[in-house]
CSV table of N, CA and C in Angstrom, one decimal:
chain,number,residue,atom,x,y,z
C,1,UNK,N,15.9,23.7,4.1
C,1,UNK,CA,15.0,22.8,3.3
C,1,UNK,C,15.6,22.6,1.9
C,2,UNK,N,16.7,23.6,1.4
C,2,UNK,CA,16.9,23.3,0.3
C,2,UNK,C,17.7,21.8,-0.2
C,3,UNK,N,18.3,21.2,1.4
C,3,UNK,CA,19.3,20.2,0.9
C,3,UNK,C,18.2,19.2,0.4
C,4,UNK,N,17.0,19.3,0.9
C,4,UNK,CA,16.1,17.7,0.9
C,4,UNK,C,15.1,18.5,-0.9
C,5,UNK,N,14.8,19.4,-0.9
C,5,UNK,CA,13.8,19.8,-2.5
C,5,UNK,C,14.0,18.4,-3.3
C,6,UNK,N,15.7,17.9,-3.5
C,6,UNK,CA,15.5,17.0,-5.1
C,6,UNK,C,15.8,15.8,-4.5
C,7,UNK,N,15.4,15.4,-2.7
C,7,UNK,CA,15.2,13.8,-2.7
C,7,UNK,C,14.2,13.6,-3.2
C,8,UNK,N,14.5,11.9,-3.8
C,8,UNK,CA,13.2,11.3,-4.7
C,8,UNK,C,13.0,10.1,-3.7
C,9,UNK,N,11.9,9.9,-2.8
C,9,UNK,CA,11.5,8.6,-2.3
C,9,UNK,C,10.2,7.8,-3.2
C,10,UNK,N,10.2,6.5,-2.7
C,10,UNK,CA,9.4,5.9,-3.5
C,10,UNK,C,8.3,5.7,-2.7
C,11,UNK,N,7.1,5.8,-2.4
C,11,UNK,CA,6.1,5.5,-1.6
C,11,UNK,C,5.0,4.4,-2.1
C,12,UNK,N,4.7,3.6,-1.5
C,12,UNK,CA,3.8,2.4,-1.9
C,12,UNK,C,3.0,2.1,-0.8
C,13,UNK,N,1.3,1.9,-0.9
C,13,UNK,CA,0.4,1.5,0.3
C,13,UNK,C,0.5,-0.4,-0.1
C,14,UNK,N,-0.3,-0.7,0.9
C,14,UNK,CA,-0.2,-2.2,0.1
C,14,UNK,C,-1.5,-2.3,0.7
C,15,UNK,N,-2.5,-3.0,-0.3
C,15,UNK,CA,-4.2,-3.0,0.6
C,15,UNK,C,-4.1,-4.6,1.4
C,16,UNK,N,-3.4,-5.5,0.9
C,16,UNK,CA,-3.4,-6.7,1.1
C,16,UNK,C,-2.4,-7.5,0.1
C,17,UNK,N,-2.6,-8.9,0.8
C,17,UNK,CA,-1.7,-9.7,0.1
C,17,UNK,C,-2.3,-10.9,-0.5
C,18,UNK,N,-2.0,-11.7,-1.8
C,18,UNK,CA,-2.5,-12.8,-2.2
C,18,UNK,C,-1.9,-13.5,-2.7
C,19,UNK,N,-1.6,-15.2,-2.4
C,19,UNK,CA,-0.4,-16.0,-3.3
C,19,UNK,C,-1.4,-16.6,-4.0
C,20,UNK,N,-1.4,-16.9,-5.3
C,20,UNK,CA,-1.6,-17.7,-6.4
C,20,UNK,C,-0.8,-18.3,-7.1
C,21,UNK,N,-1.0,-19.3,-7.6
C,21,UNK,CA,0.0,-20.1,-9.0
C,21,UNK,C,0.2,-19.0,-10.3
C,22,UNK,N,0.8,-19.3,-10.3
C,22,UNK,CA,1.9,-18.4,-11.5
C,22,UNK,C,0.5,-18.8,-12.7
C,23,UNK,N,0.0,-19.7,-13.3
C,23,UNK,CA,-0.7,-20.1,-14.2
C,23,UNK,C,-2.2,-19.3,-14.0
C,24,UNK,N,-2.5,-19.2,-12.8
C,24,UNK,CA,-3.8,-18.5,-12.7
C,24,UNK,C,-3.5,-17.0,-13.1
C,25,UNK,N,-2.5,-16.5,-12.5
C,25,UNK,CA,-2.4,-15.5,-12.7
C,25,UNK,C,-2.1,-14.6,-14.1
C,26,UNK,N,-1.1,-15.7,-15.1
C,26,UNK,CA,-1.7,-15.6,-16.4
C,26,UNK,C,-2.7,-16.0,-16.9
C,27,UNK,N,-3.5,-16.7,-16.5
C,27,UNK,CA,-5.4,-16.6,-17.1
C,27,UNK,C,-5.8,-15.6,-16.8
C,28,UNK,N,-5.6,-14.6,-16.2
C,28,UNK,CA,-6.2,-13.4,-15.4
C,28,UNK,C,-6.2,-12.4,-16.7
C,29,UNK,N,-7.6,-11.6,-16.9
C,29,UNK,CA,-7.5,-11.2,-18.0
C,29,UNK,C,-8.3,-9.3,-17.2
C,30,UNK,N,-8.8,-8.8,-18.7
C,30,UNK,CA,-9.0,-7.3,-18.0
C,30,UNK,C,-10.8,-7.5,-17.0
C,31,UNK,N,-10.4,-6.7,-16.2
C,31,UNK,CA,-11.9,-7.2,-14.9
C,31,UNK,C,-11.7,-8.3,-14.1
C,32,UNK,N,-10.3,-8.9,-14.4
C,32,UNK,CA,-10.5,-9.9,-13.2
C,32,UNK,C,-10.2,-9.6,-11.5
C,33,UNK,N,-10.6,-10.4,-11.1
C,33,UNK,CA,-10.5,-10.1,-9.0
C,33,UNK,C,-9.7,-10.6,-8.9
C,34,UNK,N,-8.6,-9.8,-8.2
C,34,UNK,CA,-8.0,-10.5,-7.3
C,34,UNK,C,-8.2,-10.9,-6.0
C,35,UNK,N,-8.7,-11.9,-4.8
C,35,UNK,CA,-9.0,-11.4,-3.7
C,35,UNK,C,-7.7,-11.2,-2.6
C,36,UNK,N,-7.9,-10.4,-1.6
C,36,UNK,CA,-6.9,-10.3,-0.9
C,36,UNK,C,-7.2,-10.6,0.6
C,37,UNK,N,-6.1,-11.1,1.1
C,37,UNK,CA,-6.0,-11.6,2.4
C,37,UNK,C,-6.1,-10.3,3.7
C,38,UNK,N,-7.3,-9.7,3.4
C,38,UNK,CA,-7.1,-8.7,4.5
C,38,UNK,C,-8.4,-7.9,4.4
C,39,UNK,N,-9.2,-7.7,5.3
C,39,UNK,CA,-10.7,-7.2,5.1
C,39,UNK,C,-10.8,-5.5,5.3
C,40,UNK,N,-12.0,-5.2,5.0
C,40,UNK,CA,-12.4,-3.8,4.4
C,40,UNK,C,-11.5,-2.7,5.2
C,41,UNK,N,-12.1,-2.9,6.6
C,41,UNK,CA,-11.3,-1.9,7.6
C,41,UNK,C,-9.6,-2.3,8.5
C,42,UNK,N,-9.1,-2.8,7.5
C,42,UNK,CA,-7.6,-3.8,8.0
C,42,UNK,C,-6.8,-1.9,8.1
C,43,UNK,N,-6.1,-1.6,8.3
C,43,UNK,CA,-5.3,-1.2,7.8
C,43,UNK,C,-3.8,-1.1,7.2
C,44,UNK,N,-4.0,-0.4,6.0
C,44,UNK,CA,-3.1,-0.4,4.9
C,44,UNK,C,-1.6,0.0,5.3
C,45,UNK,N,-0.3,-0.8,4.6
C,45,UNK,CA,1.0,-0.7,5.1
C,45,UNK,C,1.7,0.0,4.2
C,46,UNK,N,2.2,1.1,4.5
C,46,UNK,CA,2.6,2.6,4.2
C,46,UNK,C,4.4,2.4,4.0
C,47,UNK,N,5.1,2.3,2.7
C,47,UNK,CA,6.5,1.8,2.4
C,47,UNK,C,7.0,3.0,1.8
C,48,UNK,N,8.3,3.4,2.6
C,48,UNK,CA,8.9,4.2,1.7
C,48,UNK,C,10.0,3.7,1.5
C,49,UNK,N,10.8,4.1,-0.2
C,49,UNK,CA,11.8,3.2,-0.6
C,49,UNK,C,12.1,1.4,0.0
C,50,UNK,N,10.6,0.8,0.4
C,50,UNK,CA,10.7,-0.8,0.1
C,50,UNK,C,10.5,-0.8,2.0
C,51,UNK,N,10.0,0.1,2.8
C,51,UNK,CA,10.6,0.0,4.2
C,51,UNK,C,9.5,0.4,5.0
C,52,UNK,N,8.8,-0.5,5.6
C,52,UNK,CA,7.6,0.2,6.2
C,52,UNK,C,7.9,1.1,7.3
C,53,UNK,N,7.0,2.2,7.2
C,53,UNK,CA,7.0,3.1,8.0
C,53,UNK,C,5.9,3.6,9.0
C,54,UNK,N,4.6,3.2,8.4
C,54,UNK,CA,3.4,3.3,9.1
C,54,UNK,C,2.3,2.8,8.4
C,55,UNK,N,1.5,2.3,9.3
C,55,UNK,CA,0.0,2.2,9.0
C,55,UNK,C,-1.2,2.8,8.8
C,56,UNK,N,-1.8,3.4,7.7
C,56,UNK,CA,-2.8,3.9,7.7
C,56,UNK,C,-4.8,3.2,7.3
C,57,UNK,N,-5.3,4.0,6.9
C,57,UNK,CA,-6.5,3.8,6.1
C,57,UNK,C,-6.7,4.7,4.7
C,58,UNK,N,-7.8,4.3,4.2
C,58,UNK,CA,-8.3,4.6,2.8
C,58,UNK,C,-9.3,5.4,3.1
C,59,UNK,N,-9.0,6.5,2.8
C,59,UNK,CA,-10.0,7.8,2.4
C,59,UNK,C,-10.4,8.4,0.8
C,60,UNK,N,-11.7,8.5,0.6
C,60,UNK,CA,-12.0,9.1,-0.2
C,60,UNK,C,-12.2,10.7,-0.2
C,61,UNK,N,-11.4,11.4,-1.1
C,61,UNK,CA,-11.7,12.4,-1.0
C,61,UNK,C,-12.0,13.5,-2.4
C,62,UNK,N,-13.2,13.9,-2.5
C,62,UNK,CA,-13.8,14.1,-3.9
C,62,UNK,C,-13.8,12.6,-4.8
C,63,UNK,N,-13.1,12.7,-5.7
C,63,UNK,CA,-13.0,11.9,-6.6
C,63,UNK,C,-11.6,11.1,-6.7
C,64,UNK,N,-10.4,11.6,-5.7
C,64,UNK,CA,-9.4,11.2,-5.1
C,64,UNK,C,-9.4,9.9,-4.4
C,65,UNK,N,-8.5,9.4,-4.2
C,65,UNK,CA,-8.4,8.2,-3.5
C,65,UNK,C,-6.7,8.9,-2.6
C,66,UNK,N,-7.5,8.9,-1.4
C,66,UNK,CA,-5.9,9.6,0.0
C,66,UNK,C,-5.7,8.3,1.1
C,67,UNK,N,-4.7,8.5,1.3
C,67,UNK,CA,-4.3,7.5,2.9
C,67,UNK,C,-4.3,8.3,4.2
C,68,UNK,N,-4.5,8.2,5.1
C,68,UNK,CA,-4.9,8.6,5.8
C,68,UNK,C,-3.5,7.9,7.2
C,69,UNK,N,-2.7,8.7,8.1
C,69,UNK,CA,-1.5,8.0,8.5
C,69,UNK,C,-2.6,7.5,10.0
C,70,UNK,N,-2.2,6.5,10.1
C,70,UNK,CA,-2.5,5.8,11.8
C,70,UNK,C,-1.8,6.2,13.0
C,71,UNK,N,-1.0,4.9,12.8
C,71,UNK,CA,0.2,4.7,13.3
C,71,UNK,C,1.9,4.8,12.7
C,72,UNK,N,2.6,5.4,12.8
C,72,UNK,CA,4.0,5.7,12.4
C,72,UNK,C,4.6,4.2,12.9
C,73,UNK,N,5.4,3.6,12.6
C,73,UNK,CA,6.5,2.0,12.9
C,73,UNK,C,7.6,2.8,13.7
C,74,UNK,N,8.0,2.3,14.8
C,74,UNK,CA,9.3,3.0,15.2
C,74,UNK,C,11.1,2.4,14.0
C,75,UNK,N,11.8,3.2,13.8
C,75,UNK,CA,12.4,2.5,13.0
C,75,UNK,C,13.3,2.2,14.3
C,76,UNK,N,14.4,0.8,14.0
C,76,UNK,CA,14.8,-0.1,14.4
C,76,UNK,C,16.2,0.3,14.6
């Protein structure tokens, strides 16, 4: 395990997606909504270093916000 300790990956959930004009989006001020193209129980797409890997959901836990893994993507 020691070769992998100082990899650095980058991990990102994505809840949803939204296109807007460039101009709305600078009117957007603090408290604004964004809405997103994907409803409550969708599940979330799970990227490491830019590369999806799996799908999960959104768990609360305590005061935490966790992902929860679904389904794994087969890689290609």
């Amino acid at each position: 395990m020691k070769a992998i300790d100082n990899v650095v990956i980058e991990v990102s959930v994505v809840l949803g997606q939204a296109i807007m004009p460039i101009h709305q989006l600078l009117k957007m001020g603090r408290g604004a909504v964004i809405e997103l193209a994907s409803k409550q129980n969708d599940p979330v797409m799970i990227f490491a270093n830019k590369r999806l890997i799996a799908y999960g959901e959104i768990m609360i836990q305590g005061e935490s916000i966790a992902v929860s893994i679904r389904d794994l993507v087969l890689s290609q």
